[in-house]
MMTF fields as JSON, N, C-alpha, C and O atoms, coordinates in Angstrom:
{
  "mmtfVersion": "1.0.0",
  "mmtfProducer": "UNKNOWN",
  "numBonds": 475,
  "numAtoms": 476,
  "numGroups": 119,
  "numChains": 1,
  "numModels": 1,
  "chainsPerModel": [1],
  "groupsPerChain": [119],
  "chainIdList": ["A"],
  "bondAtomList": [4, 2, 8, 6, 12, 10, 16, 14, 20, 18, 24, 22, 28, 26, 32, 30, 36, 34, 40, 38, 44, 42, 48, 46, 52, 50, 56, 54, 60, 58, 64, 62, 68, 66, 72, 70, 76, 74, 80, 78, 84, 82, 88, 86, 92, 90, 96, 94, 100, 98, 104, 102, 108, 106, 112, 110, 116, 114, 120, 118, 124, 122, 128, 126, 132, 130, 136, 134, 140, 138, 144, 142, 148, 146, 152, 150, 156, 154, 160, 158, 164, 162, 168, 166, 172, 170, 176, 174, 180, 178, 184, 182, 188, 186, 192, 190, 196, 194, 200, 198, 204, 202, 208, 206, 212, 210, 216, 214, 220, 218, 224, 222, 228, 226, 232, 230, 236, 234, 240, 238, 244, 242, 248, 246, 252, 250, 256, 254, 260, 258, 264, 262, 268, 266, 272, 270, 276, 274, 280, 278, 284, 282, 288, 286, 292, 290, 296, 294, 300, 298, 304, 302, 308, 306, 312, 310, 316, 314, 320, 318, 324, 322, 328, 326, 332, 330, 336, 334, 340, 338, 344, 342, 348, 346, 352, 350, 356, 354, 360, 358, 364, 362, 368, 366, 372, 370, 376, 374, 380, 378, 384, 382, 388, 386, 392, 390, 396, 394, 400, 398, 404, 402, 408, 406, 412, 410, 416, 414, 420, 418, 424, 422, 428, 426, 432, 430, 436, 434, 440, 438, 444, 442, 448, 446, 452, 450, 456, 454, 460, 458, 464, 462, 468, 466, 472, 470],
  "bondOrderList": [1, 1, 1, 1, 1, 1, 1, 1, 1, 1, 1, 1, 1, 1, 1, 1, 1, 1, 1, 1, 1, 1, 1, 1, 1, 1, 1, 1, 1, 1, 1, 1, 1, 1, 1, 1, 1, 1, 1, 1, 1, 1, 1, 1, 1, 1, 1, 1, 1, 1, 1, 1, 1, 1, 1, 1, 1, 1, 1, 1, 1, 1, 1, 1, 1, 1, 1, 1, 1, 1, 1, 1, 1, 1, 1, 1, 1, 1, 1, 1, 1, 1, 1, 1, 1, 1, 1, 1, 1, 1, 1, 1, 1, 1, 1, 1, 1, 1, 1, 1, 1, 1, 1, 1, 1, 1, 1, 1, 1, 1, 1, 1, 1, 1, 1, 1, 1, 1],
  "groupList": [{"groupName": "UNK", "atomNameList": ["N", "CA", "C", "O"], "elementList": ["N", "C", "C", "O"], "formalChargeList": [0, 0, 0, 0], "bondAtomList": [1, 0, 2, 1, 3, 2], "bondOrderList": [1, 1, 2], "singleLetterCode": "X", "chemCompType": "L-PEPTIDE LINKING"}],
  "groupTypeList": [0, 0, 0, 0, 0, 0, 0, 0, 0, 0, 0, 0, 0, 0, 0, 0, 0, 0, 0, 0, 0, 0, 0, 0, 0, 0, 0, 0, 0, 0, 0, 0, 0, 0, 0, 0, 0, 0, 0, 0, 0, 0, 0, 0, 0, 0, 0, 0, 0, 0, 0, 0, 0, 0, 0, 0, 0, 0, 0, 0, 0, 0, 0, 0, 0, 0, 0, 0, 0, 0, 0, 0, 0, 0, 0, 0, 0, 0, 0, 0, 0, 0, 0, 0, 0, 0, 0, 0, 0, 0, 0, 0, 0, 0, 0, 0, 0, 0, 0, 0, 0, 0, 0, 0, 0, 0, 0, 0, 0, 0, 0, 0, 0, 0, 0, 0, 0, 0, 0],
  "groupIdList": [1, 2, 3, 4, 5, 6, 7, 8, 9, 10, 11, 12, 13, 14, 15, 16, 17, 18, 19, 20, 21, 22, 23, 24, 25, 26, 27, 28, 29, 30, 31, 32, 33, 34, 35, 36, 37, 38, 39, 40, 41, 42, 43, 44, 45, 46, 47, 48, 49, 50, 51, 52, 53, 54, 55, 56, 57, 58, 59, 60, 61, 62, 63, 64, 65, 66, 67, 68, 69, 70, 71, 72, 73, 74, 75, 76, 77, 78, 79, 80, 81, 82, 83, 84, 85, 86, 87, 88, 89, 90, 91, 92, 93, 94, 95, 96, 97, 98, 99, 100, 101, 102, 103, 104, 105, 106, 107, 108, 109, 110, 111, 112, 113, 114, 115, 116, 117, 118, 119],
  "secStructList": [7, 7, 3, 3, 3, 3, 3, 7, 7, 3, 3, 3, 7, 6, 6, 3, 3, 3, 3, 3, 3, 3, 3, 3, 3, 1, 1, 7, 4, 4, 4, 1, 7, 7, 3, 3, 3, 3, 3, 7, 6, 6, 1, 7, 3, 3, 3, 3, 3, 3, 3, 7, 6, 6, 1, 1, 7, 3, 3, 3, 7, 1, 6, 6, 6, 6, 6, 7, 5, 7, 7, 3, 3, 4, 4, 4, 6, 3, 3, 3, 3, 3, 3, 3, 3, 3, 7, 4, 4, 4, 7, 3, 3, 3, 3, 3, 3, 7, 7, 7, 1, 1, 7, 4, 4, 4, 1, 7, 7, 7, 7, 7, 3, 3, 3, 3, 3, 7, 7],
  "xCoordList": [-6.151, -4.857, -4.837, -5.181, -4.239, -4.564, -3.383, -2.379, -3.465, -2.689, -2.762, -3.831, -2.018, -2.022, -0.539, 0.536, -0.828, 0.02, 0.202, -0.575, 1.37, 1.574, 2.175, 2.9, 2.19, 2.425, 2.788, 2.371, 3.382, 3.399, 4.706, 4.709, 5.364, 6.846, 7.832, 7.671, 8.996, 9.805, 10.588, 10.459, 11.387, 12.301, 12.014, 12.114, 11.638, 11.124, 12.203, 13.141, 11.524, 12.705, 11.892, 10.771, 12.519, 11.912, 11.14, 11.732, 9.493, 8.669, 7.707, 6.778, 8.081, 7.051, 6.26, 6.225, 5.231, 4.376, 4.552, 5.209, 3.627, 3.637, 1.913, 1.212, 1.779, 0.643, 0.661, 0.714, 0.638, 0.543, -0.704, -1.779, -0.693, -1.698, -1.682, -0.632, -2.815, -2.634, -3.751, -4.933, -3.467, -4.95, -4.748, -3.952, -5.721, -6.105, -7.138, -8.219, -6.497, -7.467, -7.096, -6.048, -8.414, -7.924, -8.864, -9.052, -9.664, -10.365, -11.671, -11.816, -12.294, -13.221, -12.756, -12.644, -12.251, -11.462, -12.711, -12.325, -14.087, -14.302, -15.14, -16.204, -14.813, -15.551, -13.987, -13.999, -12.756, -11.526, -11.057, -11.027, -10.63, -9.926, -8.714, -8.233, -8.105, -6.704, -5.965, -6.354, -4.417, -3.093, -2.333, -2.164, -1.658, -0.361, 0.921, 1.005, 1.766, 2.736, 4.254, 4.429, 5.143, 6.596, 8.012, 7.908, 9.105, 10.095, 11.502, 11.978, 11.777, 12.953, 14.2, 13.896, 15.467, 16.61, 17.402, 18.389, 17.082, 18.175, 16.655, 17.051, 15.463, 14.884, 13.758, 13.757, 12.498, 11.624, 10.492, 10.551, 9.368, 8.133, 7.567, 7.974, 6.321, 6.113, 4.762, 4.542, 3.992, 2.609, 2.607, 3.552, 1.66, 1.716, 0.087, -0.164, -0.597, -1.907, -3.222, -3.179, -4.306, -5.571, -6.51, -6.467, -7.558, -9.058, -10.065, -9.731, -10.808, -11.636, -12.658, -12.636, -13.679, -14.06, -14.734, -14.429, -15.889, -16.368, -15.773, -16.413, -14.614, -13.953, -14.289, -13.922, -14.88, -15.673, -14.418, -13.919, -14.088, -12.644, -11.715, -11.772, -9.964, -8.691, -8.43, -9.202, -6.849, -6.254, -4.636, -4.413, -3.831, -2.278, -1.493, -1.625, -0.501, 1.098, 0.663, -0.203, 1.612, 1.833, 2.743, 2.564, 3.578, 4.897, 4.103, 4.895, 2.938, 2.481, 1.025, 0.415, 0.72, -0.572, -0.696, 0.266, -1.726, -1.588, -1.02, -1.265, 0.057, 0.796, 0.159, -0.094, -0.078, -0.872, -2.096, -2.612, -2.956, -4.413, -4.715, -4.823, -4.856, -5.536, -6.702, -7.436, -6.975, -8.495, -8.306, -7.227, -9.842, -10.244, -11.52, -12.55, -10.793, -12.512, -12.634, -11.941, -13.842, -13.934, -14.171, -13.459, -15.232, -15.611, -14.016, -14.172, -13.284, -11.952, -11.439, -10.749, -11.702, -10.506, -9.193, -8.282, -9.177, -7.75, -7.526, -8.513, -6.555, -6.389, -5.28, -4.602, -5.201, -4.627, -3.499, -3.628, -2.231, -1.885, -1.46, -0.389, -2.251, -1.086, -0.421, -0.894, 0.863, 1.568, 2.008, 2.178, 2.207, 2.576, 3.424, 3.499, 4.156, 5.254, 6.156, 6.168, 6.572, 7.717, 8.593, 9.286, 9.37, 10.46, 11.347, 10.817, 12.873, 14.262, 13.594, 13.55, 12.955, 13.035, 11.527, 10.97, 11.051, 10.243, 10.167, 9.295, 11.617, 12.047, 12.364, 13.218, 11.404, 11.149, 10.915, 11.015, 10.516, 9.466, 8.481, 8.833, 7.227, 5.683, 5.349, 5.945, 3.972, 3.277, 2.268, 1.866, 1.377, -0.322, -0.022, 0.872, -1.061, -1.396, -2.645, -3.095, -3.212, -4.5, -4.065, -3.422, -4.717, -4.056, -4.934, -6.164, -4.098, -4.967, -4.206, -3.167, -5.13, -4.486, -2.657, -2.292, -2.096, -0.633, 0.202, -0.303, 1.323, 2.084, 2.433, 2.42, 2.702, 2.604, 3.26, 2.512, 4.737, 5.223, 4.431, 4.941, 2.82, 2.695, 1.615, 1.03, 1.054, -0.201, 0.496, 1.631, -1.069, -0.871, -0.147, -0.356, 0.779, 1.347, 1.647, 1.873, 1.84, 2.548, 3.89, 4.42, 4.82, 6.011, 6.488, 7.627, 5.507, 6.325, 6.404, 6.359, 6.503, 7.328, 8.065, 7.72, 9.189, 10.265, 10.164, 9.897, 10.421, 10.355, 11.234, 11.554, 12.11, 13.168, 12.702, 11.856, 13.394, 13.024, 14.173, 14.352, 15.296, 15.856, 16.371, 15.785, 17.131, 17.57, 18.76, 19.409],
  "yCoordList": [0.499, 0.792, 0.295, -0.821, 1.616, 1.044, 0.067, 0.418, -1.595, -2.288, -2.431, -2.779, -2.265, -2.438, -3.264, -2.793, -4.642, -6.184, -6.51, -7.265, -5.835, -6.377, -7.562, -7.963, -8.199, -9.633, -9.442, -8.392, -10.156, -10.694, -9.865, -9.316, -9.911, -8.926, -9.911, -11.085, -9.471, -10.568, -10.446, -9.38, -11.285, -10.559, -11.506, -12.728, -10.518, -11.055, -10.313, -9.524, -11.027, -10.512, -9.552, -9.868, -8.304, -7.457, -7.889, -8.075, -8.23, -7.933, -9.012, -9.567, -9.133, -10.548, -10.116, -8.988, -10.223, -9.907, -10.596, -11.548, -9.607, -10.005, -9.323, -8.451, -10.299, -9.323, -9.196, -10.295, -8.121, -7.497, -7.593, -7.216, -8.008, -7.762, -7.143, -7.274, -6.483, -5.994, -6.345, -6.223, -6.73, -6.703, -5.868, -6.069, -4.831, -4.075, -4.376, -4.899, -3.827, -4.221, -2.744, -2.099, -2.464, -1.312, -0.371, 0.646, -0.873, 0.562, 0.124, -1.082, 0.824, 0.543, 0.507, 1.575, -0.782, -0.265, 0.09, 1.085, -0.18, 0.373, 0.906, 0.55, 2.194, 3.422, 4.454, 5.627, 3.812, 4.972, 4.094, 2.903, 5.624, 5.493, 5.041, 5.315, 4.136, 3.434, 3.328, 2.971, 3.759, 3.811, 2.862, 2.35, 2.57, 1.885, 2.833, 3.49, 2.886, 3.904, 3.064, 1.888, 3.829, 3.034, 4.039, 5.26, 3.429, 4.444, 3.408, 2.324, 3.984, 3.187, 3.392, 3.801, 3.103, 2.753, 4.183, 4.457, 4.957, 6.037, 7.301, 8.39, 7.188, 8.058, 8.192, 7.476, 9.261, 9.183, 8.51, 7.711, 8.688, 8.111, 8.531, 9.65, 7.884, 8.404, 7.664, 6.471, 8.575, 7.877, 6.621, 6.683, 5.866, 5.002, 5.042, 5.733, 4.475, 4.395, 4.594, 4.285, 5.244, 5.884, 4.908, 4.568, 4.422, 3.711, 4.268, 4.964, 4.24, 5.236, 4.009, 3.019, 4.046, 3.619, 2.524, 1.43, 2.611, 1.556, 1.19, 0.416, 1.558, 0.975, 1.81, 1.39, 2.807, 3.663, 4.549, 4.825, 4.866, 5.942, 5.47, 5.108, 5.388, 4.697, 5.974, 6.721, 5.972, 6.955, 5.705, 4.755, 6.288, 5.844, 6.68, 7.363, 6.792, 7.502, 7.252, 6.467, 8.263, 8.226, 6.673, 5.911, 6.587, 5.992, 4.27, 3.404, 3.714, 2.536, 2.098, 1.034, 3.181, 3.567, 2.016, 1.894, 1.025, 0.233, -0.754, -1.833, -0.68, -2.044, -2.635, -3.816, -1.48, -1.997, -1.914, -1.187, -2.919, -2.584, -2.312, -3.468, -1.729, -2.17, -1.939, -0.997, -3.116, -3.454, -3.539, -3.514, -3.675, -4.048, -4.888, -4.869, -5.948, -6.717, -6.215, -6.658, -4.787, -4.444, -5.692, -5.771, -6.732, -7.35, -8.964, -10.059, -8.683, -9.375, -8.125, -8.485, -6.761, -5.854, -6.084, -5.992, -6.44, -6.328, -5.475, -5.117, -5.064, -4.005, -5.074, -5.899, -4.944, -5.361, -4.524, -3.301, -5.134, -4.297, -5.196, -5.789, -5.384, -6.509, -5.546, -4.581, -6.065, -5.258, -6.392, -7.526, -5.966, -6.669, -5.773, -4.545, -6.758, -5.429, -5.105, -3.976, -5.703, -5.065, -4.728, -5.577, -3.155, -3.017, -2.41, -1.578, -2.474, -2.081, -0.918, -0.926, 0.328, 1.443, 0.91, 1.816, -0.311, -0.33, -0.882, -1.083, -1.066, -1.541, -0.738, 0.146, -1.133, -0.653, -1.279, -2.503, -0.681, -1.36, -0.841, 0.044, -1.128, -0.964, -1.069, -1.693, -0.142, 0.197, 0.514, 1.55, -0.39, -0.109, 1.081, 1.165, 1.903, 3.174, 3.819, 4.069, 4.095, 4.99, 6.372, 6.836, 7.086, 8.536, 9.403, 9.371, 10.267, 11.319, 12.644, 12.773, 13.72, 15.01, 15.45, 15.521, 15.606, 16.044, 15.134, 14.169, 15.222, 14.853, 13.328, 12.701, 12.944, 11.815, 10.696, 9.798, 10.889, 10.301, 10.386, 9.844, 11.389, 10.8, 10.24, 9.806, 10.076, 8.611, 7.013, 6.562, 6.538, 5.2, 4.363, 4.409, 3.576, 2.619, 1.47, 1.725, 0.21, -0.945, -0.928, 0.154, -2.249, -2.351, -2.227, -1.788, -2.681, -2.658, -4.117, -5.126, -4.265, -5.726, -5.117, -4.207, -5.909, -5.642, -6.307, -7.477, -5.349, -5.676, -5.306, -4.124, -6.368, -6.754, -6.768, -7.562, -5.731, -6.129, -6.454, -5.407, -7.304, -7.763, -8.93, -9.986, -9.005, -9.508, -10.788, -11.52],
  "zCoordList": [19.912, 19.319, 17.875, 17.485, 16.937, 15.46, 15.547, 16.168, 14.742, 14.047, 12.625, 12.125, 12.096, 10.454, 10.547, 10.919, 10.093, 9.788, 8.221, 7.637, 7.54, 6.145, 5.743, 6.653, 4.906, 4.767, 3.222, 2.734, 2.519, 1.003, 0.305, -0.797, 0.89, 0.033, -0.323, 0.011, -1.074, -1.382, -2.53, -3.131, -3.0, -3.929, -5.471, -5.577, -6.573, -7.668, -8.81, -8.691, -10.013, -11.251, -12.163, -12.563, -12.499, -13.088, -14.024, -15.087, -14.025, -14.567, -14.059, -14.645, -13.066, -11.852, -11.387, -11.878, -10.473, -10.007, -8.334, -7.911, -7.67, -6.15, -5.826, -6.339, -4.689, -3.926, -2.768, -2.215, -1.89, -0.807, 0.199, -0.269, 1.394, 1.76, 3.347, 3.976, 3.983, 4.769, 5.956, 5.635, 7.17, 8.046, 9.356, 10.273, 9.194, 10.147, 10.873, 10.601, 12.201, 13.705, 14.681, 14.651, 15.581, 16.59, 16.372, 17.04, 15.068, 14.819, 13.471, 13.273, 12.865, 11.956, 10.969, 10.367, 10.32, 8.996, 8.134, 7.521, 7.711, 6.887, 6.827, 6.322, 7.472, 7.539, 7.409, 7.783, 6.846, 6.525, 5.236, 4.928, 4.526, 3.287, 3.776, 4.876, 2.667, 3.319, 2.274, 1.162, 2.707, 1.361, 1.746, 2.853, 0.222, 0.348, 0.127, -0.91, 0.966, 0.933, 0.694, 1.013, 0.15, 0.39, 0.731, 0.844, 0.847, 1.476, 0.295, 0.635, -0.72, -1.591, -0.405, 0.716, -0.724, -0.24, 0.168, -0.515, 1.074, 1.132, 0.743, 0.327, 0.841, 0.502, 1.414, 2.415, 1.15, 2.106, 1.783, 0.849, 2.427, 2.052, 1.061, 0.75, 0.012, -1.165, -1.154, -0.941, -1.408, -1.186, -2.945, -3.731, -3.13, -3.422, -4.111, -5.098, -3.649, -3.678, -2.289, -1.098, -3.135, -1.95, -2.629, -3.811, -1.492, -1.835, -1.253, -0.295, -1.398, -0.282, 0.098, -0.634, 1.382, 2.016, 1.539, 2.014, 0.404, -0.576, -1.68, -2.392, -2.074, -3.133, -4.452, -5.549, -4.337, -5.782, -6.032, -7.123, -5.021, -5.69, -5.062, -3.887, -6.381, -6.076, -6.921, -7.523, -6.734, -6.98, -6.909, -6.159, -8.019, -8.106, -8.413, -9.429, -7.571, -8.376, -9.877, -10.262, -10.792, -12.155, -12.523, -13.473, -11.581, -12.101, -11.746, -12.118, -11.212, -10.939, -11.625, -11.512, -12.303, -12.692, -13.871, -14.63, -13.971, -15.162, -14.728, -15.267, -13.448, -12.873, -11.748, -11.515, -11.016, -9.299, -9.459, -10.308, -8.367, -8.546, -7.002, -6.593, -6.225, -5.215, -4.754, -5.051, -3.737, -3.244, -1.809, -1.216, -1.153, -0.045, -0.118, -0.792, 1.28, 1.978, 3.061, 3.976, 3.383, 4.569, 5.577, 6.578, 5.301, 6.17, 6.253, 6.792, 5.844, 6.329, 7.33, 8.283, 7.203, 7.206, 7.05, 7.873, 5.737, 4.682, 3.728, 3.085, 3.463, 2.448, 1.536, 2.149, 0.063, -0.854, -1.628, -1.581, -2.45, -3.243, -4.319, -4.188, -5.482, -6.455, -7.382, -7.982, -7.356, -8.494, -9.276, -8.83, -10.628, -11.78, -12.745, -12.701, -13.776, -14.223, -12.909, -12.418, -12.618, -11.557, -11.778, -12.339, -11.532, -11.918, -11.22, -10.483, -11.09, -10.297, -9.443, -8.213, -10.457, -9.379, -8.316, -7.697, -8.197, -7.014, -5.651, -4.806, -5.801, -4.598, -3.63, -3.695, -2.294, -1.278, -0.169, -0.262, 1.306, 2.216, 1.522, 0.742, 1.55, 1.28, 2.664, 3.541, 2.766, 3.968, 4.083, 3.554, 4.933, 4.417, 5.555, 6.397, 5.254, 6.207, 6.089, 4.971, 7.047, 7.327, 7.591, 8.533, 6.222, 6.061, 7.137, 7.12, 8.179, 8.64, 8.256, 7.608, 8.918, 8.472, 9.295, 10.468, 8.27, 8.198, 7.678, 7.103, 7.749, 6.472, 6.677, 7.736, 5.588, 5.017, 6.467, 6.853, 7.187, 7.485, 9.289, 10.269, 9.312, 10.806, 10.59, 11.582, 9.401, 8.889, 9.951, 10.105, 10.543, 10.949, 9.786, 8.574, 10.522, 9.209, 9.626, 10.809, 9.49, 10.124, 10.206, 10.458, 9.99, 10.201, 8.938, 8.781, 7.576, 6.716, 5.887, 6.591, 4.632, 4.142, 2.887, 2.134, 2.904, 1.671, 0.168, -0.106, -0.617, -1.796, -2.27, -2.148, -3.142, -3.82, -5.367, -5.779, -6.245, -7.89, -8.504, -9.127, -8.848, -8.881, -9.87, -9.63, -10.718, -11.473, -10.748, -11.495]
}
């Protein structure tokens, strides 16, 4: 059974930094590409960031591109997200997820941790 367990959310002041982290169990994490996804206040899911299996190809939204970095330690099976520059519109849950085929919202995902940008 896939688990994906996020940890590190919390409420910071626009232009703070946080890091995210994620540990997956249930399955091979690294032999799958793995995202960070989020859902803002009243809206839907929005992909976030892709890594692919060795870390050679990442991919970011436009709107995080320069702020977030993320990584993985296959052999922790953790997935990472640091963001820096934080700002109002990024407040969300965040959600590590293992993308499979179809749409965004039936990707494996955990429970979630909250992020507050906040003045």
């Amino acid at each position: 059974q896939v688990q994906l367990v996020e940890s590190g959310g919390g409420l910071v002041q626009p232009g703070g930094s946080l890091r995210l982290s994620c540990v997956a169990s249930g399955f091979t994490f690294s032999h799958h590409p793995m995202s960070w996804i989020r859902q803002a206040p009243g809206k839907g899911l929005e992909w976030v960031s892709r890594i692919n299996t060795n870390s050679a190809t990442i991919w970011y939204r436009e709107s995080v591109k320069g702020r977030f970095t993320v990584s993985r330690d296959n052999a922790k099976n953790t997935l990472y997200l640091e963001m820096n520059r934080l700002k109002p519109e990024d407040t969300a849950i965040y959600y590590c997820a293992r993308p499979i085929e179809g749409p965004i919202d039936s990707w494996d995902r955990g429970q979630g941790t909250q992020v507050t940008v906040s003045s």
